[in-house]
Amino acid sequence: MLYEKIAKPLLFKMDPEKAHHLTIDGLKRAQRIPGLLAMLRASYESPAAPELRQTIWNITFPNPIGLAAGLDKNGEAAGAFSHMGFGFIEVGTVTPRPQPGNEQPRLFRLPEDEALINRMGFNNHGAEAMLSNLMSLGKRPIPIAVNIGKNKTTPNDEAVQDYRTCMRILYDVGDYFVVNISSPNTPNLRNLQHGDDLSVLLSGVIAERDQQAAERKAAPKPVLVKIAPDMSEEELAGCVQIIMSSGISGIIATNTTITRPNLRSKHREETGGLSGRPLNRLSVGVVRQVYRLTEGRIPIVASGGVFTGDDAYEMIRAGANLVEIYTGMIYQGPGVNRSINRRLLERLHQDGYEHISQAVGADA
């Protein structure tokens, strides 16, 4: 009610990017005030339900709903987000060197469609800044993933070095890592999803991961790949085949789309990646395809147009082990986590499942 009646109307009167920075700055300050994190937890904590708790990659997720990358690009508010009912959060995308991103305006609300279009371009403060932010967190109540990318000025044939550099700098502060090769807002980045470019990139990232693990005499941390929703069936099959043979731990499906499915907003023709409700059907379809292509052998994290518990449950039945939200939280506020997880429990019980894992891939 507080978000819907007071915060959202005020934020939605502001420029979207200014509202974004105001929110992140506010949460960054709040997490430093004694007692504020406990207040966030009391207000937004999801039910502690054994039916929703999972251990994947030897990492425990209290519930399957996470925050997608893009909202907290520098890990500045990770402490606050970790106490808002999520089962995990993903920070980034981070690049080795700081970069300003694309020219403004670059973020647009499409309220009639409950969607966003962004062409941010990996604007971030760089890997060293994220390292400092995540090191300052102290004890973490939930897993934190680090989403890594390449700088805009780095050519594709040298991209692997950027991903390795991010991995090297941030290895100690990420519970797992996500290789972002699917943003539509960095020129030619999506070309890295195919063929030899993908093979070379993933082999380099895995080599760096294994080197960091060996130096610490510890088990290697999981590495996931985030893919686009706009590939053809043939392209997706080829991409998944390379991912499966590379030693990658999981797949995030999907990033934003460059398609514009039946939009009504005045901003519908803006260039950039579309997220929110219009992305949902496309993402569900990709999750289902990936589950079939992998035969359920590696975990899938679904992302795209999830607003309700029914949306999340459909993703899970399509093959997802975990589900991320972003635009749904912008439109519905932080209470969305609690409502999604409560509805998931209802749907599990209605279908006679004792644990969320039993529903994974039921419709695939």
Short mmCIF file of C-alpha atoms in Angstrom, two decimals:
data_model
loop_
_atom_site.label_atom_id
_atom_site.label_comp_id
_atom_site.label_asym_id
_atom_site.label_seq_id
_atom_site.Cartn_x
_atom_site.Cartn_y
_atom_site.Cartn_z
CA MET A 1 0.00 0.00 0.00
CA LEU A 2 2.83 2.42 0.88
CA TYR A 3 4.51 1.83 -2.45
CA GLU A 4 1.32 1.81 -4.52
CA LYS A 5 -0.25 4.90 -2.92
CA ILE A 6 2.77 7.09 -2.16
CA ALA A 7 6.17 5.99 -3.48
CA LYS A 8 5.17 4.82 -6.96
CA PRO A 9 3.16 7.91 -7.95
CA LEU A 10 6.07 10.13 -6.90
CA LEU A 11 8.72 8.03 -8.65
CA PHE A 12 6.65 7.69 -11.82
CA LYS A 13 6.41 11.50 -12.09
CA MET A 14 10.21 11.65 -12.27
CA ASP A 15 12.50 10.85 -15.16
CA PRO A 16 12.96 7.05 -15.03
CA GLU A 17 16.72 7.13 -14.67
CA LYS A 18 16.60 9.82 -11.98
CA ALA A 19 14.03 7.75 -10.10
CA HIS A 20 16.31 4.73 -10.44
CA HIS A 21 19.30 6.57 -8.97
CA LEU A 22 17.17 8.06 -6.19
CA THR A 23 16.02 4.57 -5.21
CA ILE A 24 19.49 3.03 -5.25
CA ASP A 25 21.01 5.97 -3.36
CA GLY A 26 18.23 5.82 -0.78
CA LEU A 27 18.70 2.10 -0.21
CA LYS A 28 22.48 2.54 -0.08
CA ARG A 29 22.10 5.06 2.73
CA ALA A 30 19.38 3.08 4.50
CA GLN A 31 21.52 -0.05 4.79
CA ARG A 32 24.05 1.92 6.84
CA ILE A 33 21.53 3.03 9.46
CA PRO A 34 21.31 0.69 12.48
CA GLY A 35 18.00 -1.11 12.57
CA LEU A 36 16.92 -0.23 9.02
CA LEU A 37 17.77 -3.63 7.57
CA ALA A 38 15.73 -5.30 10.30
CA MET A 39 12.82 -3.02 9.38
CA LEU A 40 13.13 -3.95 5.71
CA ARG A 41 13.18 -7.61 6.63
CA ALA A 42 10.12 -7.28 8.84
CA SER A 43 8.24 -5.43 6.10
CA TYR A 44 9.11 -7.56 3.09
CA GLU A 45 10.48 -10.92 4.20
CA SER A 46 9.03 -13.89 2.33
CA PRO A 47 7.64 -16.86 4.26
CA ALA A 48 10.29 -19.30 5.45
CA ALA A 49 8.98 -22.38 3.69
CA PRO A 50 10.93 -25.63 3.36
CA GLU A 51 8.91 -26.36 0.20
CA LEU A 52 10.62 -23.40 -1.51
CA ARG A 53 14.13 -23.80 -0.11
CA GLN A 54 16.65 -25.31 -2.56
CA THR A 55 20.32 -26.20 -2.70
CA ILE A 56 21.74 -25.76 -6.20
CA TRP A 57 25.47 -25.77 -7.03
CA ASN A 58 26.01 -26.35 -3.30
CA ILE A 59 24.45 -22.93 -2.67
CA THR A 60 21.31 -22.61 -0.55
CA PHE A 61 18.48 -20.43 -1.88
CA PRO A 62 15.80 -19.65 0.76
CA ASN A 63 13.22 -19.22 -1.99
CA PRO A 64 13.34 -19.32 -5.81
CA ILE A 65 12.67 -15.61 -6.49
CA GLY A 66 15.68 -13.40 -7.18
CA LEU A 67 16.50 -9.89 -8.32
CA ALA A 68 17.74 -9.73 -11.91
CA ALA A 69 20.87 -7.86 -12.92
CA GLY A 70 20.53 -4.25 -14.03
CA LEU A 71 18.82 -2.70 -11.03
CA ASP A 72 21.91 -2.59 -8.80
CA LYS A 73 24.68 -2.23 -11.35
CA ASN A 74 27.47 -1.55 -8.85
CA GLY A 75 26.37 -3.60 -5.85
CA GLU A 76 25.77 -0.38 -3.91
CA ALA A 77 22.43 -1.44 -2.39
CA ALA A 78 23.05 -5.18 -2.22
CA GLY A 79 22.74 -5.14 1.56
CA ALA A 80 19.27 -3.61 1.43
CA PHE A 81 18.03 -5.82 -1.40
CA SER A 82 19.24 -8.88 0.54
CA HIS A 83 16.66 -8.11 3.23
CA MET A 84 13.65 -7.54 0.96
CA GLY A 85 12.29 -11.05 0.56
CA PHE A 86 14.49 -12.27 -2.29
CA GLY A 87 16.01 -15.74 -2.31
CA PHE A 88 19.08 -14.36 -4.13
CA ILE A 89 20.16 -11.23 -5.98
CA GLU A 90 22.26 -10.55 -9.06
CA VAL A 91 24.35 -7.37 -9.28
CA GLY A 92 25.88 -5.81 -12.40
CA THR A 93 26.44 -5.88 -15.28
CA VAL A 94 29.97 -4.81 -14.32
CA THR A 95 32.87 -4.23 -16.72
CA PRO A 96 36.59 -4.14 -15.94
CA ARG A 97 36.85 -0.38 -16.42
CA PRO A 98 34.25 2.24 -15.49
CA GLN A 99 32.14 3.47 -18.38
CA PRO A 100 29.32 6.01 -18.71
CA GLY A 101 27.07 3.95 -20.97
CA ASN A 102 25.01 5.34 -23.82
CA GLU A 103 23.68 8.86 -24.19
CA GLN A 104 20.57 9.91 -22.26
CA PRO A 105 17.63 9.55 -22.36
CA ARG A 106 18.13 5.80 -22.30
CA LEU A 107 15.42 4.42 -20.00
CA PHE A 108 11.70 4.59 -20.80
CA ARG A 109 8.57 3.50 -18.96
CA LEU A 110 5.73 1.95 -20.93
CA PRO A 111 2.96 2.01 -18.28
CA GLU A 112 0.19 0.94 -20.65
CA ASP A 113 2.19 -2.22 -21.33
CA GLU A 114 3.73 -2.62 -17.83
CA ALA A 115 7.10 -2.62 -19.53
CA LEU A 116 10.42 -0.81 -19.77
CA ILE A 117 12.77 -0.12 -22.66
CA ASN A 118 16.41 0.54 -21.83
CA ARG A 119 19.52 1.21 -23.84
CA MET A 120 21.78 1.86 -20.86
CA GLY A 121 24.92 0.28 -22.33
CA PHE A 122 26.57 -1.28 -19.26
CA ASN A 123 26.98 2.03 -17.40
CA ASN A 124 28.87 1.17 -14.21
CA HIS A 125 31.72 2.21 -11.94
CA GLY A 126 33.99 -0.71 -12.83
CA ALA A 127 35.03 -3.94 -11.19
CA GLU A 128 37.21 -2.39 -8.47
CA ALA A 129 34.30 -0.23 -7.27
CA MET A 130 32.00 -3.25 -7.11
CA LEU A 131 34.66 -5.16 -5.20
CA SER A 132 34.74 -2.42 -2.57
CA ASN A 133 30.94 -2.29 -2.33
CA LEU A 134 30.51 -6.05 -1.91
CA MET A 135 33.40 -6.39 0.52
CA SER A 136 31.71 -3.89 2.83
CA LEU A 137 28.54 -5.97 3.22
CA GLY A 138 29.61 -8.30 5.99
CA LYS A 139 27.43 -11.34 6.60
CA ARG A 140 25.07 -12.13 3.73
CA PRO A 141 21.64 -13.64 4.33
CA ILE A 142 21.22 -14.77 0.70
CA PRO A 143 23.49 -15.62 -2.26
CA ILE A 144 24.80 -12.78 -4.45
CA ALA A 145 25.64 -13.38 -8.10
CA VAL A 146 27.91 -11.07 -10.09
CA ASN A 147 26.97 -10.40 -13.72
CA ILE A 148 30.06 -9.63 -15.82
CA GLY A 149 30.47 -8.05 -19.25
CA LYS A 150 32.95 -6.38 -21.57
CA ASN A 151 33.72 -2.71 -22.06
CA LYS A 152 32.20 -1.10 -25.14
CA THR A 153 35.62 -0.23 -26.57
CA THR A 154 36.89 -3.81 -26.29
CA PRO A 155 36.59 -5.63 -29.65
CA ASN A 156 34.89 -9.01 -29.63
CA ASP A 157 38.10 -10.87 -30.42
CA GLU A 158 39.56 -9.53 -27.16
CA ALA A 159 36.37 -9.80 -25.10
CA VAL A 160 37.50 -12.88 -23.20
CA GLN A 161 40.15 -10.83 -21.44
CA ASP A 162 37.52 -8.44 -20.07
CA TYR A 163 35.44 -11.30 -18.70
CA ARG A 164 38.53 -12.90 -17.19
CA THR A 165 39.54 -9.62 -15.58
CA CYS A 166 36.14 -9.20 -13.96
CA MET A 167 36.28 -12.77 -12.71
CA ARG A 168 39.78 -12.26 -11.32
CA ILE A 169 38.94 -9.05 -9.47
CA LEU A 170 35.57 -10.15 -8.11
CA TYR A 171 36.09 -13.86 -7.50
CA ASP A 172 36.07 -13.59 -3.71
CA VAL A 173 32.86 -11.56 -3.48
CA GLY A 174 30.56 -13.45 -5.85
CA ASP A 175 28.76 -16.62 -4.84
CA TYR A 176 28.45 -17.35 -8.54
CA PHE A 177 29.01 -15.50 -11.80
CA VAL A 178 26.91 -14.72 -14.85
CA VAL A 179 28.48 -14.17 -18.28
CA ASN A 180 26.37 -11.54 -20.03
CA ILE A 181 26.65 -11.93 -23.81
CA SER A 182 23.06 -11.03 -24.60
CA SER A 183 22.48 -7.34 -23.91
CA PRO A 184 21.27 -5.60 -27.08
CA ASN A 185 22.80 -2.30 -25.98
CA THR A 186 26.52 -2.99 -26.48
CA PRO A 187 27.38 -3.13 -30.20
CA ASN A 188 27.98 -6.67 -31.51
CA LEU A 189 27.84 -8.21 -28.02
CA ARG A 190 25.19 -10.73 -29.06
CA ASN A 191 27.53 -12.09 -31.73
CA LEU A 192 29.39 -13.75 -28.84
CA GLN A 193 26.46 -16.16 -28.39
CA HIS A 194 27.43 -18.20 -31.44
CA GLY A 195 30.03 -20.59 -32.81
CA ASP A 196 33.74 -20.23 -32.19
CA ASP A 197 33.30 -16.85 -30.51
CA LEU A 198 31.19 -18.47 -27.81
CA SER A 199 33.49 -21.48 -27.44
CA VAL A 200 36.59 -19.33 -27.03
CA LEU A 201 34.90 -16.99 -24.58
CA LEU A 202 33.49 -19.70 -22.33
CA SER A 203 36.67 -21.76 -22.32
CA GLY A 204 38.60 -18.66 -21.25
CA VAL A 205 36.14 -17.80 -18.49
CA ILE A 206 36.15 -21.36 -17.17
CA ALA A 207 39.96 -21.43 -17.25
CA GLU A 208 40.06 -18.22 -15.20
CA ARG A 209 37.50 -19.59 -12.76
CA ASP A 210 39.49 -22.80 -12.33
CA GLN A 211 42.71 -20.85 -11.83
CA GLN A 212 41.14 -18.70 -9.11
CA ALA A 213 39.70 -21.76 -7.39
CA ALA A 214 43.05 -23.58 -7.51
CA GLU A 215 44.87 -20.62 -5.97
CA ARG A 216 42.42 -20.72 -3.08
CA LYS A 217 42.44 -24.51 -2.87
CA ALA A 218 38.65 -24.45 -3.03
CA ALA A 219 35.91 -25.88 -5.19
CA PRO A 220 35.26 -23.82 -8.36
CA LYS A 221 32.37 -21.39 -8.18
CA PRO A 222 29.43 -21.78 -10.58
CA VAL A 223 29.41 -19.83 -13.85
CA LEU A 224 26.15 -19.20 -15.76
CA VAL A 225 25.47 -17.73 -19.19
CA LYS A 226 22.67 -15.24 -19.86
CA ILE A 227 21.13 -15.65 -23.31
CA ALA A 228 18.89 -13.50 -25.52
CA PRO A 229 15.25 -14.32 -26.29
CA ASP A 230 15.59 -13.40 -29.96
CA MET A 231 17.56 -16.34 -31.37
CA SER A 232 16.10 -18.68 -33.96
CA GLU A 233 15.52 -22.29 -32.94
CA GLU A 234 18.66 -23.30 -34.84
CA GLU A 235 20.75 -20.56 -33.21
CA LEU A 236 19.44 -21.46 -29.76
CA ALA A 237 20.20 -25.15 -30.26
CA GLY A 238 23.76 -24.34 -31.34
CA CYS A 239 24.27 -21.95 -28.45
CA VAL A 240 23.00 -24.45 -25.88
CA GLN A 241 25.13 -27.22 -27.32
CA ILE A 242 28.29 -25.13 -26.88
CA ILE A 243 27.26 -24.10 -23.38
CA MET A 244 26.64 -27.71 -22.40
CA SER A 245 30.05 -28.81 -23.64
CA SER A 246 31.94 -25.96 -21.98
CA GLY A 247 31.52 -26.81 -18.32
CA ILE A 248 29.08 -23.96 -17.66
CA SER A 249 26.91 -24.48 -14.57
CA GLY A 250 23.59 -23.02 -15.74
CA ILE A 251 21.69 -20.79 -18.16
CA ILE A 252 19.71 -17.61 -17.54
CA ALA A 253 16.82 -17.24 -19.98
CA THR A 254 16.34 -14.52 -20.93
CA ASN A 255 17.72 -11.03 -21.37
CA THR A 256 15.59 -8.24 -22.87
CA THR A 257 14.15 -8.43 -26.38
CA ILE A 258 14.58 -6.18 -29.40
CA THR A 259 11.14 -7.19 -30.70
CA ARG A 260 8.07 -5.03 -30.05
CA PRO A 261 5.06 -7.34 -29.55
CA ASN A 262 1.79 -5.39 -29.76
CA LEU A 263 2.84 -2.43 -27.62
CA ARG A 264 0.57 0.55 -26.92
CA SER A 265 2.84 3.08 -25.24
CA LYS A 266 4.11 6.19 -26.99
CA HIS A 267 7.66 4.95 -26.31
CA ARG A 268 7.13 1.64 -28.12
CA GLU A 269 9.50 2.53 -30.97
CA GLU A 270 12.44 3.51 -28.79
CA THR A 271 15.55 1.43 -29.47
CA GLY A 272 16.91 -0.82 -26.75
CA GLY A 273 15.89 -3.89 -24.83
CA LEU A 274 12.26 -4.42 -23.85
CA SER A 275 11.42 -5.97 -20.47
CA GLY A 276 8.19 -6.51 -18.56
CA ARG A 277 4.89 -8.21 -19.36
CA PRO A 278 5.30 -8.21 -23.17
CA LEU A 279 8.49 -10.28 -22.78
CA ASN A 280 6.82 -13.02 -20.75
CA ARG A 281 5.53 -15.31 -23.50
CA LEU A 282 8.82 -15.16 -25.36
CA SER A 283 10.86 -15.96 -22.24
CA VAL A 284 8.60 -18.85 -21.19
CA GLY A 285 9.04 -20.34 -24.64
CA VAL A 286 12.83 -20.06 -24.47
CA VAL A 287 12.92 -21.60 -20.99
CA ARG A 288 10.88 -24.54 -22.27
CA GLN A 289 13.17 -24.97 -25.30
CA VAL A 290 16.33 -24.79 -23.19
CA TYR A 291 14.94 -27.36 -20.75
CA ARG A 292 14.22 -29.73 -23.62
CA LEU A 293 17.60 -29.13 -25.28
CA THR A 294 19.48 -29.73 -22.03
CA GLU A 295 17.13 -32.54 -20.93
CA GLY A 296 17.05 -30.84 -17.54
CA ARG A 297 20.72 -31.60 -16.92
CA ILE A 298 21.77 -28.09 -15.85
CA PRO A 299 19.78 -25.55 -13.83
CA ILE A 300 17.87 -22.78 -15.60
CA VAL A 301 17.17 -19.35 -14.17
CA ALA A 302 14.11 -17.76 -15.79
CA SER A 303 13.84 -14.02 -16.31
CA GLY A 304 11.29 -12.07 -18.29
CA GLY A 305 7.90 -10.57 -17.49
CA VAL A 306 7.33 -12.20 -14.11
CA PHE A 307 4.81 -10.17 -12.08
CA THR A 308 2.84 -12.77 -10.12
CA GLY A 309 3.19 -16.13 -8.43
CA ASP A 310 1.34 -17.69 -11.35
CA ASP A 311 3.91 -16.20 -13.76
CA ALA A 312 6.73 -17.63 -11.67
CA TYR A 313 5.07 -21.02 -11.38
CA GLU A 314 4.63 -21.19 -15.15
CA MET A 315 8.36 -20.53 -15.57
CA ILE A 316 9.15 -23.30 -13.09
CA ARG A 317 6.85 -25.79 -14.79
CA ALA A 318 8.47 -24.81 -18.10
CA GLY A 319 11.85 -25.87 -16.70
CA ALA A 320 13.24 -23.12 -14.46
CA ASN A 321 14.81 -23.90 -11.10
CA LEU A 322 14.98 -20.24 -10.11
CA VAL A 323 13.14 -17.13 -11.29
CA GLU A 324 14.30 -13.52 -11.45
CA ILE A 325 12.24 -10.33 -11.44
CA TYR A 326 13.05 -6.73 -12.30
CA THR A 327 10.31 -4.81 -14.11
CA GLY A 328 7.65 -6.51 -11.99
CA MET A 329 9.23 -4.97 -8.91
CA ILE A 330 9.34 -1.52 -10.52
CA TYR A 331 5.60 -1.65 -11.19
CA GLN A 332 4.45 -3.49 -8.06
CA GLY A 333 7.03 -2.61 -5.42
CA PRO A 334 9.08 -4.71 -2.99
CA GLY A 335 6.03 -6.47 -1.60
CA VAL A 336 5.87 -8.47 -4.81
CA ASN A 337 8.36 -11.03 -3.47
CA ARG A 338 6.15 -12.01 -0.57
CA SER A 339 3.06 -12.29 -2.74
CA ILE A 340 4.87 -14.37 -5.39
CA ASN A 341 6.24 -16.82 -2.85
CA ARG A 342 2.89 -17.18 -1.09
CA ARG A 343 1.22 -17.93 -4.38
CA LEU A 344 3.92 -20.45 -5.26
CA LEU A 345 3.15 -22.32 -2.05
CA GLU A 346 -0.54 -22.34 -2.93
CA ARG A 347 0.10 -23.68 -6.42
CA LEU A 348 2.46 -26.38 -5.15
CA HIS A 349 -0.11 -27.60 -2.65
CA GLN A 350 -2.89 -27.48 -5.26
CA ASP A 351 -0.84 -29.70 -7.56
CA GLY A 352 0.12 -32.11 -4.79
CA TYR A 353 3.83 -31.32 -4.78
CA GLU A 354 5.81 -31.43 -1.58
CA HIS A 355 8.75 -29.41 -2.92
CA ILE A 356 9.34 -26.82 -5.63
CA SER A 357 11.85 -29.11 -7.39
CA GLN A 358 9.07 -31.55 -8.22
CA ALA A 359 7.36 -28.95 -10.40
CA VAL A 360 10.45 -28.10 -12.46
CA GLY A 361 9.84 -28.99 -16.11
CA ALA A 362 6.37 -30.47 -15.49
CA ASP A 363 5.02 -28.80 -18.63
CA ALA A 364 8.12 -29.13 -20.81
#
